[in-house]
Coordinates of C-alpha atoms in Angstrom, one line a residue:
Chain A
X1 CA 30.1 -41.6 68.1
X2 CA 28.4 -43.7 65.5
X3 CA 31.7 -45.6 64.8
X4 CA 32.2 -46.4 68.4
X5 CA 28.6 -47.6 68.7
X6 CA 28.9 -49.9 65.7
X7 CA 32.2 -51.3 66.9
X8 CA 30.7 -52.0 70.3
X9 CA 27.7 -53.7 68.7
X10 CA 29.9 -55.8 66.5
X11 CA 31.7 -56.9 69.7
X12 CA 28.4 -58.2 71.0
X13 CA 28.1 -60.4 67.9
X14 CA 31.7 -61.5 68.4
X15 CA 30.9 -62.3 72.1
X16 CA 28.0 -64.5 71.1
X17 CA 30.2 -66.2 68.5
X18 CA 32.8 -66.9 71.1
X19 CA 30.3 -68.2 73.6
X20 CA 28.9 -70.5 70.9
X21 CA 32.4 -71.8 70.1
X22 CA 33.0 -72.4 73.8
X23 CA 29.8 -74.3 74.2
X24 CA 30.5 -76.3 71.0
X25 CA 33.9 -77.3 72.3
X26 CA 32.8 -78.0 75.9
X27 CA 30.0 -80.4 75.0
X28 CA 31.7 -81.8 71.8
X29 CA 28.7 -80.7 69.7
X30 CA 28.7 -81.4 66.0
X31 CA 27.3 -78.0 65.4
X32 CA 29.8 -75.2 64.8
X33 CA 30.1 -72.4 67.4
X34 CA 28.8 -69.6 65.2
X35 CA 25.5 -71.4 64.5
X36 CA 25.1 -71.9 68.3
X37 CA 25.8 -68.2 68.7
X38 CA 23.1 -67.4 66.2
X39 CA 20.5 -69.6 68.0
X40 CA 21.5 -68.1 71.4
X41 CA 21.2 -64.5 70.1
X42 CA 17.8 -65.4 68.6
X43 CA 16.7 -66.7 71.9
X44 CA 18.0 -63.8 73.9
X45 CA 16.3 -61.3 71.5
X46 CA 13.0 -63.2 71.5
X47 CA 13.0 -63.3 75.3
X48 CA 13.8 -59.5 75.3
X49 CA 16.8 -60.0 77.6
X50 CA 18.7 -57.9 75.1
X51 CA 17.1 -55.1 73.1
X52 CA 17.3 -55.0 69.3
X53 CA 18.6 -51.4 69.3
X54 CA 21.6 -52.5 71.3
X55 CA 23.1 -54.4 68.4
X56 CA 21.0 -53.7 65.3
X57 CA 23.5 -51.3 63.7
X58 CA 26.5 -53.5 64.3
X59 CA 24.7 -56.6 63.0
X60 CA 23.6 -54.7 59.9
X61 CA 27.2 -53.5 59.3
X62 CA 28.5 -57.1 59.5
X63 CA 25.8 -58.2 57.0
X64 CA 26.3 -55.2 54.7
X65 CA 30.1 -55.8 54.4
X66 CA 29.8 -59.6 54.1
X67 CA 31.5 -59.5 50.7
X68 CA 34.7 -58.0 52.2
X69 CA 34.9 -60.9 54.7
X70 CA 35.0 -63.7 52.1
X71 CA 37.1 -62.1 49.4
X72 CA 40.3 -63.4 51.1
X73 CA 38.9 -66.9 51.2
X74 CA 38.2 -66.7 47.4
X75 CA 41.8 -65.6 46.8
X76 CA 42.8 -68.9 48.3
X77 CA 41.7 -70.7 45.1
X78 CA 45.1 -69.8 43.8
X79 CA 46.3 -73.0 45.6
X80 CA 44.1 -75.1 43.3
X81 CA 44.8 -73.5 39.9
X82 CA 45.7 -76.8 38.1
X83 CA 42.8 -78.8 39.6
X84 CA 40.3 -76.1 38.6
X85 CA 41.6 -75.8 35.1
X86 CA 41.4 -79.5 34.7
X87 CA 37.7 -79.6 35.7
X88 CA 36.6 -76.1 34.4
X89 CA 34.0 -77.3 31.8
X90 CA 32.2 -79.6 34.2
X91 CA 32.3 -76.9 36.9
X92 CA 30.9 -74.3 34.6
X93 CA 28.1 -76.7 33.7
X94 CA 27.2 -77.5 37.3
X95 CA 27.3 -73.8 38.3
X96 CA 25.5 -72.6 35.2
X97 CA 22.8 -75.1 34.2
X98 CA 22.6 -76.7 37.7
X99 CA 21.8 -73.3 39.4
X100 CA 19.1 -72.4 36.9
X101 CA 17.5 -75.9 37.3
X102 CA 17.5 -75.5 41.1
X103 CA 15.9 -72.1 40.9
X104 CA 13.3 -73.2 38.3
X105 CA 12.2 -76.2 40.3
X106 CA 12.1 -74.3 43.6
X107 CA 10.1 -71.3 42.2
X108 CA 7.6 -73.7 40.5
X109 CA 7.1 -75.7 43.7
X110 CA 6.6 -72.7 45.9
X111 CA 4.2 -71.1 43.4
X112 CA 2.0 -74.2 43.2
X113 CA 2.0 -74.5 47.0
X114 CA 1.2 -70.8 47.5
X115 CA -1.8 -71.1 45.1
X116 CA -3.0 -74.3 46.7
X117 CA -2.8 -72.9 50.2
X118 CA -4.5 -69.6 49.2
X119 CA -7.4 -71.5 47.5
X120 CA -7.7 -73.5 50.8
X121 CA -8.0 -70.4 53.0
X122 CA -10.6 -68.7 50.8
X123 CA -12.6 -71.9 50.3
X124 CA -12.8 -71.5 46.5
Chain B
X1 CA 52.8 -58.4 61.5
X2 CA 55.3 -58.1 58.7
X3 CA 55.1 -55.7 55.8
X4 CA 53.7 -58.2 53.4
X5 CA 50.8 -58.9 55.8
X6 CA 50.0 -55.2 56.4
X7 CA 50.1 -54.6 52.6
X8 CA 47.8 -57.6 52.0
X9 CA 45.3 -56.3 54.6
X10 CA 45.3 -52.7 53.2
X11 CA 45.2 -53.7 49.5
X12 CA 42.2 -56.0 50.1
X13 CA 40.4 -53.2 52.1
X14 CA 41.1 -50.5 49.5
X15 CA 40.2 -52.8 46.5
X16 CA 36.9 -53.6 48.2
X17 CA 36.0 -50.0 49.1
X18 CA 36.9 -48.7 45.7
X19 CA 34.9 -51.2 43.7
X20 CA 32.0 -51.1 46.2
X21 CA 31.5 -47.4 45.5
X22 CA 32.1 -47.8 41.8
X23 CA 29.5 -50.6 41.5
X24 CA 27.1 -48.5 43.5
X25 CA 27.3 -45.8 40.8
X26 CA 27.7 -47.8 37.7
X27 CA 25.9 -51.1 38.3
X28 CA 28.0 -53.0 35.8
X29 CA 28.1 -56.7 36.9
X30 CA 31.8 -57.1 36.3
X31 CA 32.6 -54.2 38.7
X32 CA 30.8 -56.0 41.5
X33 CA 33.4 -56.3 44.3
X34 CA 32.5 -59.9 44.6
X35 CA 33.8 -60.7 41.1
X36 CA 36.5 -58.2 40.4
X37 CA 38.3 -58.0 43.8
X38 CA 39.2 -61.7 44.0
X39 CA 40.4 -61.6 40.3
X40 CA 42.6 -58.6 40.9
X41 CA 43.9 -59.9 44.2
X42 CA 44.7 -63.3 42.7
X43 CA 46.8 -61.6 40.0
X44 CA 48.5 -59.6 42.7
X45 CA 49.4 -62.6 44.9
X46 CA 50.5 -64.4 41.7
X47 CA 52.7 -61.7 40.2
X48 CA 54.2 -59.7 43.0
X49 CA 56.4 -61.3 45.5
X50 CA 53.8 -61.8 48.2
X51 CA 53.4 -65.4 49.4
X52 CA 49.8 -66.7 49.7
X53 CA 50.7 -67.6 53.3
X54 CA 51.5 -64.0 54.1
X55 CA 48.3 -62.8 52.3
X56 CA 46.2 -65.3 54.3
X57 CA 47.8 -64.2 57.6
X58 CA 47.3 -60.5 56.8
X59 CA 43.7 -60.9 56.0
X60 CA 42.6 -63.3 58.7
X61 CA 40.7 -60.6 60.5
X62 CA 38.3 -60.4 57.6
X63 CA 37.9 -64.2 57.4
X64 CA 37.3 -64.3 61.2
X65 CA 34.4 -61.7 60.9
X66 CA 32.5 -64.2 58.7
X67 CA 31.6 -66.0 62.0
X68 CA 30.1 -63.1 63.9
X69 CA 28.3 -62.2 60.6
X70 CA 26.5 -65.5 60.8
X71 CA 25.4 -64.6 64.4
X72 CA 24.1 -61.3 63.0
X73 CA 21.6 -63.2 60.9
X74 CA 19.5 -63.4 64.1
X75 CA 18.5 -59.7 63.5
X76 CA 16.6 -60.0 60.2
X77 CA 14.9 -63.2 61.6
X78 CA 13.6 -61.3 64.7
X79 CA 12.7 -58.3 62.6
X80 CA 10.5 -60.4 60.2
X81 CA 9.3 -62.9 62.8
X82 CA 5.6 -62.3 62.0
X83 CA 6.2 -63.0 58.3
X84 CA 8.3 -66.1 59.3
X85 CA 5.4 -67.4 61.4
X86 CA 2.7 -66.6 58.8
X87 CA 4.4 -68.4 55.9
X88 CA 6.2 -71.1 58.0
X89 CA 4.8 -73.9 55.8
X90 CA 5.5 -72.3 52.5
X91 CA 9.0 -71.2 53.5
X92 CA 10.0 -74.4 55.2
X93 CA 8.7 -76.8 52.5
X94 CA 10.1 -74.6 49.7
X95 CA 13.5 -74.4 51.4
X96 CA 13.6 -78.2 52.2
X97 CA 12.5 -79.1 48.7
X98 CA 14.7 -76.7 46.9
X99 CA 17.9 -77.3 48.9
X100 CA 17.5 -81.0 48.9
X101 CA 17.1 -80.9 45.1
X102 CA 20.1 -78.6 44.8
X103 CA 22.3 -80.9 46.9
X104 CA 21.4 -84.1 45.1
X105 CA 21.7 -82.4 41.7
X106 CA 25.2 -81.2 42.6
X107 CA 26.3 -84.6 44.0
X108 CA 24.9 -86.4 41.0
X109 CA 26.6 -84.1 38.5
X110 CA 29.8 -84.4 40.5
X111 CA 29.7 -88.2 40.1
X112 CA 29.0 -87.9 36.3
X113 CA 31.9 -85.5 35.8
X114 CA 34.2 -87.6 38.0
X115 CA 35.2 -84.6 40.1
X116 CA 38.0 -85.0 42.6
X117 CA 36.5 -85.5 46.2
X118 CA 37.9 -82.1 47.3
X119 CA 36.0 -80.4 44.5
X120 CA 32.7 -82.3 44.9
X121 CA 32.7 -81.7 48.7
X122 CA 33.4 -78.0 48.3
X123 CA 30.7 -77.9 45.6
X124 CA 28.0 -79.5 47.8
X125 CA 27.1 -76.4 49.9
X126 CA 27.3 -74.0 46.9
X127 CA 23.7 -72.8 47.2
X128 CA 24.2 -71.7 50.8
X129 CA 25.4 -68.3 51.9
X130 CA 29.2 -68.1 52.2
X131 CA 29.8 -67.9 56.0
X132 CA 27.8 -71.2 56.4
X133 CA 29.0 -72.8 53.2
X134 CA 32.7 -72.6 54.1
X135 CA 32.1 -74.3 57.5
X136 CA 30.0 -77.1 55.9
X137 CA 32.6 -77.6 53.2
X138 CA 35.4 -78.1 55.8
X139 CA 33.2 -80.4 57.9
X140 CA 32.6 -82.8 54.9
X141 CA 36.2 -82.7 53.6
X142 CA 36.0 -79.9 51.1
X143 CA 38.1 -76.7 51.0
X144 CA 37.0 -73.3 52.3
X145 CA 38.5 -71.3 49.4
X146 CA 37.1 -73.5 46.7
X147 CA 33.7 -73.5 48.4
X148 CA 33.7 -69.7 48.6
X149 CA 34.5 -69.4 44.9
X150 CA 31.8 -71.9 43.9
X151 CA 29.2 -70.1 46.2
X152 CA 30.0 -66.8 44.5
X153 CA 29.7 -68.1 40.9
X154 CA 26.4 -69.8 41.8
X155 CA 25.1 -66.6 43.3
X156 CA 26.1 -64.6 40.2
X157 CA 24.4 -67.1 37.8
X158 CA 21.3 -67.0 39.9
X159 CA 21.3 -63.2 40.1
X160 CA 21.5 -62.9 36.3
X161 CA 19.2 -65.9 35.5
X162 CA 16.5 -65.4 38.1
X163 CA 14.5 -62.7 36.3
X164 CA 14.6 -64.8 33.1
X165 CA 13.2 -67.8 35.0
X166 CA 10.4 -65.7 36.5
X167 CA 9.3 -64.7 32.9
X168 CA 9.9 -68.2 31.4
X169 CA 7.6 -70.1 33.8
X170 CA 5.4 -67.1 34.8
X171 CA 6.0 -66.9 38.5
X172 CA 3.7 -64.4 40.1
X173 CA 3.8 -64.5 43.8
X174 CA 6.5 -62.5 45.6
X175 CA 6.9 -65.5 47.9
X176 CA 7.9 -67.9 45.2
X177 CA 10.2 -65.3 43.6
X178 CA 11.9 -64.7 47.0
X179 CA 12.3 -68.3 47.9
X180 CA 13.7 -69.0 44.5
X181 CA 16.5 -66.4 44.9
X182 CA 17.2 -67.2 48.6
X183 CA 17.4 -71.0 48.1
X184 CA 19.2 -71.0 44.7
X185 CA 21.5 -68.0 45.0
X186 CA 21.8 -66.9 48.6
X187 CA 22.9 -63.3 49.4
X188 CA 23.9 -62.4 45.8
X189 CA 20.5 -63.4 44.6
X190 CA 18.8 -61.7 47.5
X191 CA 20.2 -58.3 46.4
X192 CA 18.5 -58.9 43.0
X193 CA 15.3 -59.9 44.8
X194 CA 15.3 -56.5 46.7
X195 CA 15.5 -54.8 43.3
X196 CA 12.2 -56.6 42.3
X197 CA 10.5 -55.4 45.5
X198 CA 10.6 -55.2 49.3
X199 CA 8.6 -58.4 49.9
X200 CA 10.6 -60.4 47.3
X201 CA 13.8 -59.3 49.0
X202 CA 12.6 -60.1 52.5
X203 CA 11.3 -63.6 51.5
X204 CA 14.6 -64.2 49.8
X205 CA 16.7 -63.3 52.8
X206 CA 14.5 -65.5 55.1
X207 CA 14.8 -68.4 52.7
X208 CA 18.5 -67.9 52.5
X209 CA 18.9 -68.0 56.3
X210 CA 16.6 -71.0 56.7
X211 CA 18.4 -73.0 54.0
X212 CA 21.7 -72.1 55.6
X213 CA 20.6 -73.4 59.0
X214 CA 19.0 -76.5 57.6
X215 CA 22.0 -77.1 55.3
X216 CA 24.3 -76.9 58.3
X217 CA 22.4 -79.7 60.0
X218 CA 21.5 -81.8 57.0
X219 CA 24.2 -81.6 54.4
X220 CA 26.8 -83.5 56.4
X221 CA 24.2 -86.3 57.0
X222 CA 23.1 -86.4 53.3
X223 CA 26.6 -86.4 52.0
X224 CA 27.5 -89.3 54.3
X225 CA 24.5 -91.3 53.1
X226 CA 25.2 -90.5 49.4
X227 CA 28.8 -91.7 49.7
X228 CA 27.6 -95.0 51.1
X229 CA 25.3 -95.5 48.1

């Protein structure tokens, strides 16, 4: 029973994706269909035209197994072996040092903003 | 579907399920399906007579499901709507600041290292969750596979380095910790944020979704401007 329910709920997400794709093509929008699908679903849920329980389990299954869905894409790097080997040091630097810098700057910024806004609210 | 395609589909599924349960028990980073499955499958496609074309065809159902998975991001947004409304300013400014910095740092470093355009365009959306990043990459002239690989490595670095940063610059608020993981290392970092606490994890997933939607709208524009300069 649970399996059928999850499959049907996943189909609702697929339906919204396809509607989004259709709209994107029809109106030649620069935004990809799945993002339009996300906005549509958000709207429908907020307006309570569709109840959360009707697709919650399916949506959580999709998000929970996200890793499975992009593994095949990663395997595709096999087509770029030479290019990657050539640039490996630079890439490791960007991904290693670059990521840590981004996180440090972001955390610092939000921490300062949070402290500032909290002081404001309490009138200290 | 031919035999090669069916085999590709099944081996990917089995490999994922096996390492998912192993990682669940052992928690050794290397056994995380996100790292070990692509490595093993690359060896497989390389050393047994399966063409990459057949592998790609056999696994296209999985790749397709990335799209409805993006649609599913609406659920956590509706669930945490109150939190989203209460911290709109902090979340939005943190996300805009952090992801703009991430993008320009990546573009700048790509210029310094003289990366091939296909690499730098695949690298640009690397801080954004995979289902969005692969679309952005293909829109700006990058490659989906390269982009997915860069996104994962970025996520793993952030997941390992995040707790170190929190100690180094003494971050205290769960909000800042969450936004840091969500903006810098998307879903992989978010799993780490949930280990720190429920609110850290929730803020991280909200920041991840916001930076994905913003990135989708802004990265193609920013990249266009950057190339003109």
